[in-house]
Amino acid sequence: MAFAWTIRAILLPPSSAPGAILHDIFGYERFRGPQGPIVDHVIAGGDALVLMPTGGGKSLCYQIPAIARQRAGHGVAIVVSPLIALMHDQVGALHEAGVEAEFLNSTLSGGEANAVEKRMLRGEITLLYAAPERVTTPRFLAQLDSLHERGQLSLFAIDEAHCVSQWGHDFRPEYRALTVLHERYASVPRIALTATADAITRADIVERLQLGQARQFVSSFDRPNIRYTIVEKKDATAQLLRFIEGEHESEAGIVYCQSRKRVEDIAQTLCQQGIDALPYHAGLDAGVRQANQDRFLRDDGVVMVATIAFGMGIDKPDVRFVAHLDMPKNIEGYYQETGRAGRDGLPAAAWMAYGLQDVVNQRRMIDESPAGEDFKQVMRGKLDALLALAEATDCRRVRLLGYFGEASTPCGNCDNCVSPPQVWDGTDAARKLLSTIYRVQQQSGISFGAGHVMDILRGKKTEKVTQFGHERLSTFGIGAELSEAQLRGVLRQLIATGALAVDAQAFNTLRLTDGSRAVLKGETAVRLRESVSQPAASRRRSGSAKAAPAVAAGLTDAGQSRFTALKAWRAEVARAHNLPAYVIFHDATLAAIAALAPQTLDDLQGISGIGAKKLEAYGAEVLRVLDA
Ligand code: ADP
Ligand code: ZN
């Protein structure tokens, strides 16, 4: 059958049917989720706004229409993307699949850019990737005019469309100028794509990009293969080490930290522990940054320690974990960042350590930002939603999806579902804390920080306590039975819910708020997670044997050795082509080959991820590797 199919592919003009393109070029059997309807809609000339989680398969939503429309005589598709550093690999992946694609950005020399433009004008390119600032230059627009006049502009794809909105987490002013595309080429279909989809950002994208007439395709945001875990921060570095060594030895992952300094420190610590870790932040030399990113993409099992400057558009499919050592600003950011784990659909982990200081820092950053009060109000609301997620004692996924407007039931694959936390009633403790803060303020006329307030409550006669005569307060020692960890939990939750404020301008002192009253009066109950120590590492194998990667876990011993041989072969090819290994074949594809142990090209042809071009280019070599 494969033989007949190959003959047909050679003899007949290529089909512009989407299903045939999916199969022949990308080697996939069926569309995933809403890909099919989106592709049909855009091929027919419609505008679309696509909201799909990271890893959902957005690229095919414009790549297949671009190929289909090009084959039907409509010319080149322009893909607007802010991800200059990744265009090379994206275009390389299309080349591997046999698609004519190029990119135009500042990494090309003038001569190289000219050559690409000439090819584009001659109609030799199916997809052209370009940065937004490039697309809106008079020179490039004149070239688009010329294509348009000849009916050779097939579509515009606007990737990472949330960049147009200040509510998104990565606002890029250059995106605002993209309205020119619609105004100038009204008849050319546009497809805007993003993985960020809270209601306010979505409305802003529609307005800013004038997509009022576009059909909206909203996918489920669930990423069922990702396990969410949020732990209480005690010694964050040690907790991180336990997490990586215990559950993700030799696997690729990303560790997000707030500051450059922390990135450097953590990367160094991980390296000292024998973990293959690299730093990434905006303060590093551009060459070093690019080299580190390349190693992360190209080599197996590298851990990237990074600020959020890293990761947008990273389409490495086998990132097995994303860890947050510091809390992000909001749920959109958290979801986008954690979404970089497990794009291949195999089990992956999202892990965050969170503590009182995170709450204080994030609140302070909003308070101290130069933005207007309206903007700050929105930011505070978004932070509160994330804090509620971190404090939650019920299913994390239900809350995450709820935030994106999706109803769901407990998932069975988050920390709270897997081991439901002990909950204790912290109402009484909260009232004791708040009244202590009240009394101290009354007696001394000034506010104090968390440490001092806890000392009073626990009846500790420190120097400071006696200096201010605070041992005479009626609340002195009334919380002696509470541990410091418990009190910190209470404080964190009170601050998280706005029942207590931290004054960043005055040495992080604590201040009562309007919300304090309801708690003091006993009108609001405070339910808290019991502080638990880290559960013992679950997946660690005994002895020194390395854990098998998740993808190959089901293979027999013979299958394992085929898998290893295939990976070694793939690494060579990837190096020769100057591309990441997964662009040649995904791990999942190699694992499927290793399991099947095919004897002929025919056997190979049905495996997911092997399209016609790859079968032709690599089929014989793969059989040779298996034979060896
Ligand atoms: P996104 O841009 O939405 O984050 P990608 O377009 O990078 O996601 O796709 C994620 C992964 O899923 C890629 O490795 C891609 O090859 C794969 N993929 C996409 N669509 C399909 C499909 N219909 N069948 C199988 N794999 C798919
Ligand atoms: Zn759950």
PDB file of N, CA and C and ligand atoms in Angstrom, residues 228 394-399 409-418, ligand 2:
ATOM      1  N   TYR A 228       0.552  19.282  38.016  1.00  0.00           N
ATOM      2  CA  TYR A 228       0.835  20.534  38.721  1.00  0.00           C
ATOM      3  C   TYR A 228       1.106  20.282  40.195  1.00  0.00           C
ATOM      4  N   ASP A 394      -7.872  22.373  46.996  1.00  0.00           N
ATOM      5  CA  ASP A 394      -8.581  21.479  46.071  1.00  0.00           C
ATOM      6  C   ASP A 394      -7.837  21.401  44.730  1.00  0.00           C
ATOM      7  N   CYS A 395      -8.451  20.774  43.736  1.00  0.00           N
ATOM      8  CA  CYS A 395      -7.747  20.478  42.481  1.00  0.00           C
ATOM      9  C   CYS A 395      -7.182  21.733  41.788  1.00  0.00           C
ATOM     10  N   ARG A 396      -5.895  21.722  41.538  1.00  0.00           N
ATOM     11  CA  ARG A 396      -5.238  22.871  40.884  1.00  0.00           C
ATOM     12  C   ARG A 396      -5.764  23.054  39.465  1.00  0.00           C
ATOM     13  N   ARG A 397      -5.981  21.945  38.768  1.00  0.00           N
ATOM     14  CA  ARG A 397      -6.379  22.034  37.363  1.00  0.00           C
ATOM     15  C   ARG A 397      -7.767  22.649  37.236  1.00  0.00           C
ATOM     16  N   VAL A 398      -8.667  22.259  38.142  1.00  0.00           N
ATOM     17  CA  VAL A 398     -10.011  22.829  38.101  1.00  0.00           C
ATOM     18  C   VAL A 398      -9.915  24.352  38.226  1.00  0.00           C
ATOM     19  N   ARG A 399      -9.022  24.812  39.091  1.00  0.00           N
ATOM     20  CA  ARG A 399      -8.871  26.255  39.280  1.00  0.00           C
ATOM     21  C   ARG A 399      -8.227  26.926  38.068  1.00  0.00           C
ATOM     22  N   THR A 409     -13.778  18.817  36.239  1.00  0.00           N
ATOM     23  CA  THR A 409     -13.889  18.089  37.504  1.00  0.00           C
ATOM     24  C   THR A 409     -12.480  17.699  37.964  1.00  0.00           C
ATOM     25  N   PRO A 410     -12.317  17.367  39.262  1.00  0.00           N
ATOM     26  CA  PRO A 410     -10.974  17.075  39.783  1.00  0.00           C
ATOM     27  C   PRO A 410     -10.205  16.102  38.901  1.00  0.00           C
ATOM     28  N   CYS A 411      -8.912  16.417  38.692  1.00  0.00           N
ATOM     29  CA  CYS A 411      -8.175  15.798  37.590  1.00  0.00           C
ATOM     30  C   CYS A 411      -7.466  14.505  37.947  1.00  0.00           C
ATOM     31  N   GLY A 412      -7.160  14.307  39.218  1.00  0.00           N
ATOM     32  CA  GLY A 412      -6.398  13.121  39.574  1.00  0.00           C
ATOM     33  C   GLY A 412      -4.935  13.201  39.187  1.00  0.00           C
ATOM     34  N   ASN A 413      -4.496  14.338  38.662  1.00  0.00           N
ATOM     35  CA  ASN A 413      -3.099  14.459  38.251  1.00  0.00           C
ATOM     36  C   ASN A 413      -2.504  15.799  38.691  1.00  0.00           C
ATOM     37  N   CYS A 414      -2.826  16.211  39.926  1.00  0.00           N
ATOM     38  CA  CYS A 414      -2.130  17.360  40.514  1.00  0.00           C
ATOM     39  C   CYS A 414      -1.823  16.984  41.957  1.00  0.00           C
ATOM     40  N   ASP A 415      -0.974  17.764  42.620  1.00  0.00           N
ATOM     41  CA  ASP A 415      -0.576  17.402  43.987  1.00  0.00           C
ATOM     42  C   ASP A 415      -1.778  17.251  44.915  1.00  0.00           C
ATOM     43  N   ASN A 416      -2.717  18.198  44.816  1.00  0.00           N
ATOM     44  CA  ASN A 416      -3.862  18.142  45.728  1.00  0.00           C
ATOM     45  C   ASN A 416      -4.775  16.949  45.465  1.00  0.00           C
ATOM     46  N   CYS A 417      -4.852  16.525  44.204  1.00  0.00           N
ATOM     47  CA  CYS A 417      -5.658  15.339  43.892  1.00  0.00           C
ATOM     48  C   CYS A 417      -4.924  14.069  44.319  1.00  0.00           C
ATOM     49  N   VAL A 418      -3.622  14.026  44.036  1.00  0.00           N
ATOM     50  CA  VAL A 418      -2.857  12.811  44.305  1.00  0.00           C
ATOM     51  C   VAL A 418      -2.716  12.577  45.809  1.00  0.00           C
TER      52      VAL A 418
HETATM   53 ZN    ZN B   2      -6.265  17.859  40.326  1.00  0.00          ZN
END
